[in-house]
Amino acid sequence: MILGTNPLISVTPGLMIWTIVCFLITLFVLKRYAFGPIQNMIDQRRERIRQSIEEAEHARAEARRLLDEHRSLIGQARREAEEILSEARRVADSQRERVKEETEADRKRRLEETRRQIEAETQRALEQIRSEVAELALLATTKVTGKILDDEDHRRLVEEAVADLDFSQLEQETAR
């Protein structure tokens, strides 16, 4: 193939000028009516994207701040819960100790009261025994001597008889 023989490759000045003129008219029309609005739409879209990114960054920063605040509140709530539990344990321990002390004091008081009652009953029983021994001693004396004693002789004999008796052995047995 020869280069000059192909009509598409051959240089034709009129066709070339008309092609350039048509290209320039098309370029002017496209620039005026297509490229301007397309560029405006691209610029507007670019601005919306930039604003969305800024809003997303702002939302992310706000979310981080809220998350930090939430973590701080949770930590504070845990500390307060621990303090409340610690205080409750301390109060429970002090109440338990107070109840224990009150129970021990009540037990000692009752034990002392019971001991006093036992001692009082023991003394009363010993007095009753002394009285009965004295009466028996008077009866025995009256029968042995055969005479009735006056009040002074009667008291003297009772006191001597009771003084001779040893109640310490009986008292030790009742104390056990």
mmCIF file of N, CA and C in Angstrom, residues 23-124:
data_model
loop_
_atom_site.group_PDB
_atom_site.id
_atom_site.type_symbol
_atom_site.label_atom_id
_atom_site.label_comp_id
_atom_site.label_asym_id
_atom_site.label_seq_id
_atom_site.Cartn_x
_atom_site.Cartn_y
_atom_site.Cartn_z
ATOM 1 N N PHE A 23 -14.656 21.213 15.202
ATOM 2 C CA PHE A 23 -14.134 20.842 16.531
ATOM 3 C C PHE A 23 -14.226 22.017 17.479
ATOM 4 N N LEU A 24 -13.850 23.234 17.027
ATOM 5 C CA LEU A 24 -13.902 24.412 17.873
ATOM 6 C C LEU A 24 -15.341 24.768 18.242
ATOM 7 N N ILE A 25 -16.264 24.673 17.309
ATOM 8 C CA ILE A 25 -17.683 24.937 17.613
ATOM 9 C C ILE A 25 -18.183 23.915 18.631
ATOM 10 N N THR A 26 -17.869 22.689 18.438
ATOM 11 C CA THR A 26 -18.290 21.628 19.363
ATOM 12 C C THR A 26 -17.663 21.872 20.742
ATOM 13 N N LEU A 27 -16.395 22.269 20.746
ATOM 14 C CA LEU A 27 -15.713 22.552 22.001
ATOM 15 C C LEU A 27 -16.365 23.732 22.713
ATOM 16 N N PHE A 28 -16.688 24.809 21.964
ATOM 17 C CA PHE A 28 -17.352 25.977 22.559
ATOM 18 C C PHE A 28 -18.718 25.598 23.120
ATOM 19 N N VAL A 29 -19.506 24.854 22.358
ATOM 20 C CA VAL A 29 -20.850 24.436 22.813
ATOM 21 C C VAL A 29 -20.727 23.529 24.032
ATOM 22 N N LEU A 30 -19.813 22.604 23.977
ATOM 23 C CA LEU A 30 -19.641 21.686 25.134
ATOM 24 C C LEU A 30 -19.160 22.458 26.361
ATOM 25 N N LYS A 31 -18.224 23.401 26.154
ATOM 26 C CA LYS A 31 -17.713 24.155 27.294
ATOM 27 C C LYS A 31 -18.807 25.027 27.888
ATOM 28 N N ARG A 32 -19.594 25.652 27.055
ATOM 29 C CA ARG A 32 -20.624 26.572 27.529
ATOM 30 C C ARG A 32 -21.807 25.838 28.129
ATOM 31 N N TYR A 33 -22.260 24.799 27.499
ATOM 32 C CA TYR A 33 -23.503 24.150 27.937
ATOM 33 C C TYR A 33 -23.296 22.812 28.641
ATOM 34 N N ALA A 34 -22.188 22.172 28.497
ATOM 35 C CA ALA A 34 -21.998 20.864 29.118
ATOM 36 C C ALA A 34 -20.925 20.899 30.204
ATOM 37 N N PHE A 35 -19.729 21.375 29.873
ATOM 38 C CA PHE A 35 -18.637 21.319 30.844
ATOM 39 C C PHE A 35 -18.902 22.201 32.058
ATOM 40 N N GLY A 36 -19.508 23.369 31.879
ATOM 41 C CA GLY A 36 -19.820 24.261 33.005
ATOM 42 C C GLY A 36 -20.780 23.612 33.988
ATOM 43 N N PRO A 37 -21.966 23.171 33.534
ATOM 44 C CA PRO A 37 -22.888 22.509 34.471
ATOM 45 C C PRO A 37 -22.315 21.214 35.052
ATOM 46 N N ILE A 38 -21.591 20.472 34.217
ATOM 47 C CA ILE A 38 -20.990 19.226 34.733
ATOM 48 C C ILE A 38 -19.959 19.566 35.800
ATOM 49 N N GLN A 39 -19.141 20.611 35.516
ATOM 50 C CA GLN A 39 -18.127 21.012 36.503
ATOM 51 C C GLN A 39 -18.798 21.527 37.778
ATOM 52 N N ASN A 40 -19.885 22.291 37.650
ATOM 53 C CA ASN A 40 -20.633 22.765 38.825
ATOM 54 C C ASN A 40 -21.184 21.591 39.630
ATOM 55 N N MET A 41 -21.737 20.622 38.910
ATOM 56 C CA MET A 41 -22.257 19.437 39.622
ATOM 57 C C MET A 41 -21.121 18.707 40.320
ATOM 58 N N ILE A 42 -19.980 18.593 39.693
ATOM 59 C CA ILE A 42 -18.827 17.920 40.303
ATOM 60 C C ILE A 42 -18.360 18.711 41.524
ATOM 61 N N ASP A 43 -18.311 20.066 41.393
ATOM 62 C CA ASP A 43 -17.898 20.896 42.521
ATOM 63 C C ASP A 43 -18.892 20.788 43.682
ATOM 64 N N GLN A 44 -20.194 20.801 43.346
ATOM 65 C CA GLN A 44 -21.205 20.667 44.401
ATOM 66 C C GLN A 44 -21.096 19.307 45.088
ATOM 67 N N ARG A 45 -20.894 18.285 44.289
ATOM 68 C CA ARG A 45 -20.764 16.941 44.865
ATOM 69 C C ARG A 45 -19.513 16.863 45.733
ATOM 70 N N ARG A 46 -18.434 17.457 45.271
ATOM 71 C CA ARG A 46 -17.187 17.493 46.037
ATOM 72 C C ARG A 46 -17.417 18.202 47.382
ATOM 73 N N GLU A 47 -18.172 19.320 47.362
ATOM 74 C CA GLU A 47 -18.468 20.073 48.585
ATOM 75 C C GLU A 47 -19.343 19.243 49.531
ATOM 76 N N ARG A 48 -20.338 18.557 48.976
ATOM 77 C CA ARG A 48 -21.188 17.699 49.821
ATOM 78 C C ARG A 48 -20.369 16.567 50.461
ATOM 79 N N ILE A 49 -19.477 15.993 49.692
ATOM 80 C CA ILE A 49 -18.620 14.923 50.215
ATOM 81 C C ILE A 49 -17.724 15.468 51.323
ATOM 82 N N ARG A 50 -17.149 16.680 51.084
ATOM 83 C CA ARG A 50 -16.293 17.291 52.099
ATOM 84 C C ARG A 50 -17.080 17.565 53.384
ATOM 85 N N GLN A 51 -18.304 18.072 53.237
ATOM 86 C CA GLN A 51 -19.154 18.340 54.408
ATOM 87 C C GLN A 51 -19.522 17.035 55.127
ATOM 88 N N SER A 52 -19.822 15.999 54.355
ATOM 89 C CA SER A 52 -20.143 14.702 54.961
ATOM 90 C C SER A 52 -18.956 14.146 55.740
ATOM 91 N N ILE A 53 -17.762 14.331 55.169
ATOM 92 C CA ILE A 53 -16.557 13.856 55.866
ATOM 93 C C ILE A 53 -16.353 14.644 57.149
ATOM 94 N N GLU A 54 -16.550 15.977 57.085
ATOM 95 C CA GLU A 54 -16.415 16.798 58.290
ATOM 96 C C GLU A 54 -17.445 16.400 59.343
ATOM 97 N N GLU A 55 -18.689 16.184 58.892
ATOM 98 C CA GLU A 55 -19.737 15.753 59.831
ATOM 99 C C GLU A 55 -19.406 14.391 60.428
ATOM 100 N N ALA A 56 -18.869 13.507 59.599
ATOM 101 C CA ALA A 56 -18.488 12.179 60.100
ATOM 102 C C ALA A 56 -17.361 12.302 61.124
ATOM 103 N N GLU A 57 -16.388 13.161 60.842
ATOM 104 C CA GLU A 57 -15.299 13.376 61.799
ATOM 105 C C GLU A 57 -15.836 13.973 63.094
ATOM 106 N N HIS A 58 -16.738 14.932 62.956
ATOM 107 C CA HIS A 58 -17.352 15.544 64.135
ATOM 108 C C HIS A 58 -18.147 14.494 64.932
ATOM 109 N N ALA A 59 -18.914 13.664 64.221
ATOM 110 C CA ALA A 59 -19.693 12.610 64.887
ATOM 111 C C ALA A 59 -18.762 11.596 65.562
ATOM 112 N N ARG A 60 -17.641 11.277 64.894
ATOM 113 C CA ARG A 60 -16.680 10.336 65.477
ATOM 114 C C ARG A 60 -16.074 10.926 66.748
ATOM 115 N N ALA A 61 -15.709 12.210 66.697
ATOM 116 C CA ALA A 61 -15.148 12.861 67.879
ATOM 117 C C ALA A 61 -16.183 12.903 69.000
ATOM 118 N N GLU A 62 -17.423 13.200 68.662
ATOM 119 C CA GLU A 62 -18.497 13.219 69.661
ATOM 120 C C GLU A 62 -18.715 11.826 70.246
ATOM 121 N N ALA A 63 -18.675 10.807 69.387
ATOM 122 C CA ALA A 63 -18.843 9.429 69.855
ATOM 123 C C ALA A 63 -17.700 9.043 70.793
ATOM 124 N N ARG A 64 -16.476 9.440 70.464
ATOM 125 C CA ARG A 64 -15.333 9.153 71.340
ATOM 126 C C ARG A 64 -15.494 9.856 72.684
ATOM 127 N N ARG A 65 -15.931 11.124 72.628
ATOM 128 C CA ARG A 65 -16.136 11.873 73.866
ATOM 129 C C ARG A 65 -17.217 11.208 74.717
ATOM 130 N N LEU A 66 -18.323 10.813 74.075
ATOM 131 C CA LEU A 66 -19.407 10.150 74.810
ATOM 132 C C LEU A 66 -18.956 8.800 75.365
ATOM 133 N N LEU A 67 -18.152 8.073 74.584
ATOM 134 C CA LEU A 67 -17.641 6.784 75.053
ATOM 135 C C LEU A 67 -16.730 6.977 76.268
ATOM 136 N N ASP A 68 -15.852 7.977 76.186
ATOM 137 C CA ASP A 68 -14.980 8.263 77.337
ATOM 138 C C ASP A 68 -15.805 8.677 78.554
ATOM 139 N N GLU A 69 -16.814 9.508 78.313
ATOM 140 C CA GLU A 69 -17.691 9.945 79.412
ATOM 141 C C GLU A 69 -18.448 8.756 79.995
ATOM 142 N N HIS A 70 -18.917 7.881 79.120
ATOM 143 C CA HIS A 70 -19.639 6.679 79.568
ATOM 144 C C HIS A 70 -18.721 5.781 80.395
ATOM 145 N N ARG A 71 -17.506 5.595 79.925
ATOM 146 C CA ARG A 71 -16.547 4.768 80.679
ATOM 147 C C ARG A 71 -16.245 5.390 82.037
ATOM 148 N N SER A 72 -16.108 6.710 82.033
ATOM 149 C CA SER A 72 -15.857 7.414 83.294
ATOM 150 C C SER A 72 -17.020 7.229 84.256
ATOM 151 N N LEU A 73 -18.257 7.349 83.749
ATOM 152 C CA LEU A 73 -19.438 7.168 84.602
ATOM 153 C C LEU A 73 -19.539 5.742 85.122
ATOM 154 N N ILE A 74 -19.215 4.776 84.275
ATOM 155 C CA ILE A 74 -19.244 3.375 84.709
ATOM 156 C C ILE A 74 -18.208 3.149 85.797
ATOM 157 N N GLY A 75 -17.006 3.706 85.603
ATOM 158 C CA GLY A 75 -15.957 3.568 86.629
ATOM 159 C C GLY A 75 -16.387 4.209 87.933
ATOM 160 N N GLN A 76 -16.983 5.392 87.838
ATOM 161 C CA GLN A 76 -17.457 6.080 89.043
ATOM 162 C C GLN A 76 -18.553 5.274 89.715
ATOM 163 N N ALA A 77 -19.475 4.722 88.931
ATOM 164 C CA ALA A 77 -20.558 3.907 89.505
ATOM 165 C C ALA A 77 -19.989 2.671 90.191
ATOM 166 N N ARG A 78 -18.967 2.072 89.609
ATOM 167 C CA ARG A 78 -18.349 0.895 90.239
ATOM 168 C C ARG A 78 -17.682 1.268 91.554
ATOM 169 N N ARG A 79 -16.985 2.416 91.552
ATOM 170 C CA ARG A 79 -16.341 2.859 92.800
ATOM 171 C C ARG A 79 -17.397 3.121 93.870
ATOM 172 N N GLU A 80 -18.487 3.782 93.476
ATOM 173 C CA GLU A 80 -19.545 4.063 94.445
ATOM 174 C C GLU A 80 -20.184 2.768 94.943
ATOM 175 N N ALA A 81 -20.374 1.816 94.039
ATOM 176 C CA ALA A 81 -20.940 0.528 94.452
ATOM 177 C C ALA A 81 -20.006 -0.176 95.432
ATOM 178 N N GLU A 82 -18.703 -0.130 95.163
ATOM 179 C CA GLU A 82 -17.735 -0.741 96.078
ATOM 180 C C GLU A 82 -17.756 -0.044 97.435
ATOM 181 N N GLU A 83 -17.856 1.286 97.420
ATOM 182 C CA GLU A 83 -17.928 2.030 98.682
ATOM 183 C C GLU A 83 -19.186 1.662 99.450
ATOM 184 N N ILE A 84 -20.307 1.551 98.741
ATOM 185 C CA ILE A 84 -21.574 1.180 99.399
ATOM 186 C C ILE A 84 -21.467 -0.224 99.983
ATOM 187 N N LEU A 85 -20.902 -1.153 99.217
ATOM 188 C CA LEU A 85 -20.731 -2.521 99.729
ATOM 189 C C LEU A 85 -19.791 -2.543 100.930
ATOM 190 N N SER A 86 -18.716 -1.787 100.844
ATOM 191 C CA SER A 86 -17.774 -1.732 101.956
ATOM 192 C C SER A 86 -18.447 -1.168 103.201
ATOM 193 N N GLU A 87 -19.208 -0.100 103.029
ATOM 194 C CA GLU A 87 -19.930 0.512 104.153
ATOM 195 C C GLU A 87 -20.950 -0.466 104.728
ATOM 196 N N ALA A 88 -21.663 -1.178 103.835
ATOM 197 C CA ALA A 88 -22.661 -2.148 104.301
ATOM 198 C C ALA A 88 -21.984 -3.282 105.080
ATOM 199 N N ARG A 89 -20.836 -3.727 104.598
ATOM 200 C CA ARG A 89 -20.114 -4.785 105.314
ATOM 201 C C ARG A 89 -19.653 -4.287 106.687
ATOM 202 N N ARG A 90 -19.150 -3.036 106.709
ATOM 203 C CA ARG A 90 -18.681 -2.478 107.974
ATOM 204 C C ARG A 90 -19.846 -2.347 108.960
ATOM 205 N N VAL A 91 -20.986 -1.867 108.484
ATOM 206 C CA VAL A 91 -22.164 -1.724 109.351
ATOM 207 C C VAL A 91 -22.628 -3.094 109.833
ATOM 208 N N ALA A 92 -22.658 -4.070 108.922
ATOM 209 C CA ALA A 92 -23.083 -5.419 109.304
ATOM 210 C C ALA A 92 -22.130 -6.001 110.356
ATOM 211 N N ASP A 93 -20.827 -5.800 110.161
ATOM 212 C CA ASP A 93 -19.861 -6.305 111.141
ATOM 213 C C ASP A 93 -20.054 -5.633 112.502
ATOM 214 N N SER A 94 -20.259 -4.329 112.495
ATOM 215 C CA SER A 94 -20.437 -3.632 113.777
ATOM 216 C C SER A 94 -21.743 -4.063 114.447
ATOM 217 N N GLN A 95 -22.797 -4.248 113.657
ATOM 218 C CA GLN A 95 -24.060 -4.709 114.244
ATOM 219 C C GLN A 95 -23.916 -6.129 114.783
ATOM 220 N N ARG A 96 -23.202 -6.974 114.027
ATOM 221 C CA ARG A 96 -22.988 -8.349 114.482
ATOM 222 C C ARG A 96 -22.206 -8.346 115.800
ATOM 223 N N GLU A 97 -21.181 -7.493 115.875
ATOM 224 C CA GLU A 97 -20.378 -7.398 117.100
ATOM 225 C C GLU A 97 -21.222 -6.860 118.256
ATOM 226 N N ARG A 98 -22.052 -5.837 117.972
ATOM 227 C CA ARG A 98 -22.898 -5.258 119.017
ATOM 228 C C ARG A 98 -23.894 -6.299 119.523
ATOM 229 N N VAL A 99 -24.523 -7.047 118.608
ATOM 230 C CA VAL A 99 -25.481 -8.084 119.015
ATOM 231 C C VAL A 99 -24.764 -9.160 119.829
ATOM 232 N N LYS A 100 -23.555 -9.507 119.422
ATOM 233 C CA LYS A 100 -22.778 -10.507 120.150
ATOM 234 C C LYS A 100 -22.485 -10.017 121.569
ATOM 235 N N GLU A 101 -22.062 -8.744 121.677
ATOM 236 C CA GLU A 101 -21.770 -8.189 122.998
ATOM 237 C C GLU A 101 -23.029 -8.114 123.853
ATOM 238 N N GLU A 102 -24.139 -7.686 123.249
ATOM 239 C CA GLU A 102 -25.393 -7.609 124.007
ATOM 240 C C GLU A 102 -25.842 -8.992 124.464
ATOM 241 N N THR A 103 -25.699 -9.978 123.598
ATOM 242 C CA THR A 103 -26.078 -11.346 123.955
ATOM 243 C C THR A 103 -25.200 -11.862 125.085
ATOM 244 N N GLU A 104 -23.894 -11.586 124.994
ATOM 245 C CA GLU A 104 -22.976 -12.032 126.045
ATOM 246 C C GLU A 104 -23.302 -11.340 127.369
ATOM 247 N N ALA A 105 -23.582 -10.031 127.324
ATOM 248 C CA ALA A 105 -23.927 -9.294 128.542
ATOM 249 C C ALA A 105 -25.234 -9.819 129.134
ATOM 250 N N ASP A 106 -26.203 -10.115 128.279
ATOM 251 C CA ASP A 106 -27.484 -10.652 128.751
ATOM 252 C C ASP A 106 -27.286 -12.034 129.373
ATOM 253 N N ARG A 107 -26.438 -12.840 128.736
ATOM 254 C CA ARG A 107 -26.156 -14.184 129.276
ATOM 255 C C ARG A 107 -25.494 -14.083 130.648
ATOM 256 N N LYS A 108 -24.511 -13.162 130.773
ATOM 257 C CA LYS A 108 -23.834 -12.991 132.064
ATOM 258 C C LYS A 108 -24.804 -12.477 133.121
ATOM 259 N N ARG A 109 -25.655 -11.535 132.734
ATOM 260 C CA ARG A 109 -26.629 -10.987 133.680
ATOM 261 C C ARG A 109 -27.580 -12.086 134.164
ATOM 262 N N ARG A 110 -28.069 -12.890 133.239
ATOM 263 C CA ARG A 110 -28.983 -13.978 133.622
ATOM 264 C C ARG A 110 -28.275 -15.019 134.486
ATOM 265 N N LEU A 111 -27.023 -15.305 134.143
ATOM 266 C CA LEU A 111 -26.255 -16.275 134.922
ATOM 267 C C LEU A 111 -26.051 -15.760 136.348
ATOM 268 N N GLU A 112 -25.713 -14.464 136.475
ATOM 269 C CA GLU A 112 -25.526 -13.866 137.798
ATOM 270 C C GLU A 112 -26.842 -13.878 138.577
ATOM 271 N N GLU A 113 -27.928 -13.539 137.884
ATOM 272 C CA GLU A 113 -29.243 -13.537 138.541
ATOM 273 C C GLU A 113 -29.621 -14.939 139.011
ATOM 274 N N THR A 114 -29.352 -15.931 138.186
ATOM 275 C CA THR A 114 -29.636 -17.322 138.557
ATOM 276 C C THR A 114 -28.771 -17.736 139.739
ATOM 277 N N ARG A 115 -27.497 -17.335 139.728
ATOM 278 C CA ARG A 115 -26.598 -17.676 140.834
ATOM 279 C C ARG A 115 -27.092 -17.051 142.138
ATOM 280 N N ARG A 116 -27.532 -15.785 142.062
ATOM 281 C CA ARG A 116 -28.067 -15.127 143.266
ATOM 282 C C ARG A 116 -29.327 -15.828 143.769
ATOM 283 N N GLN A 117 -30.177 -16.239 142.839
ATOM 284 C CA GLN A 117 -31.396 -16.944 143.251
ATOM 285 C C GLN A 117 -31.062 -18.273 143.923
ATOM 286 N N ILE A 118 -30.059 -18.948 143.352
ATOM 287 C CA ILE A 118 -29.643 -20.225 143.945
ATOM 288 C C ILE A 118 -29.079 -19.996 145.341
ATOM 289 N N GLU A 119 -28.251 -18.959 145.499
ATOM 290 C CA GLU A 119 -27.695 -18.659 146.822
ATOM 291 C C GLU A 119 -28.797 -18.299 147.811
ATOM 292 N N ALA A 120 -29.773 -17.512 147.344
ATOM 293 C CA ALA A 120 -30.882 -17.125 148.235
ATOM 294 C C ALA A 120 -31.682 -18.354 148.644
ATOM 295 N N GLU A 121 -31.955 -19.228 147.692
ATOM 296 C CA GLU A 121 -32.696 -20.462 148.012
ATOM 297 C C GLU A 121 -31.887 -21.340 148.959
ATOM 298 N N THR A 122 -30.562 -21.392 148.724
ATOM 299 C CA THR A 122 -29.711 -22.193 149.606
ATOM 300 C C THR A 122 -29.740 -21.640 151.021
ATOM 301 N N GLN A 123 -29.618 -20.295 151.152
ATOM 302 C CA GLN A 123 -29.665 -19.678 152.490
ATOM 303 C C GLN A 123 -31.009 -19.930 153.161
ATOM 304 N N ARG A 124 -32.079 -19.789 152.397
ATOM 305 C CA ARG A 124 -33.403 -20.018 152.966
ATOM 306 C C ARG A 124 -33.567 -21.473 153.406
#
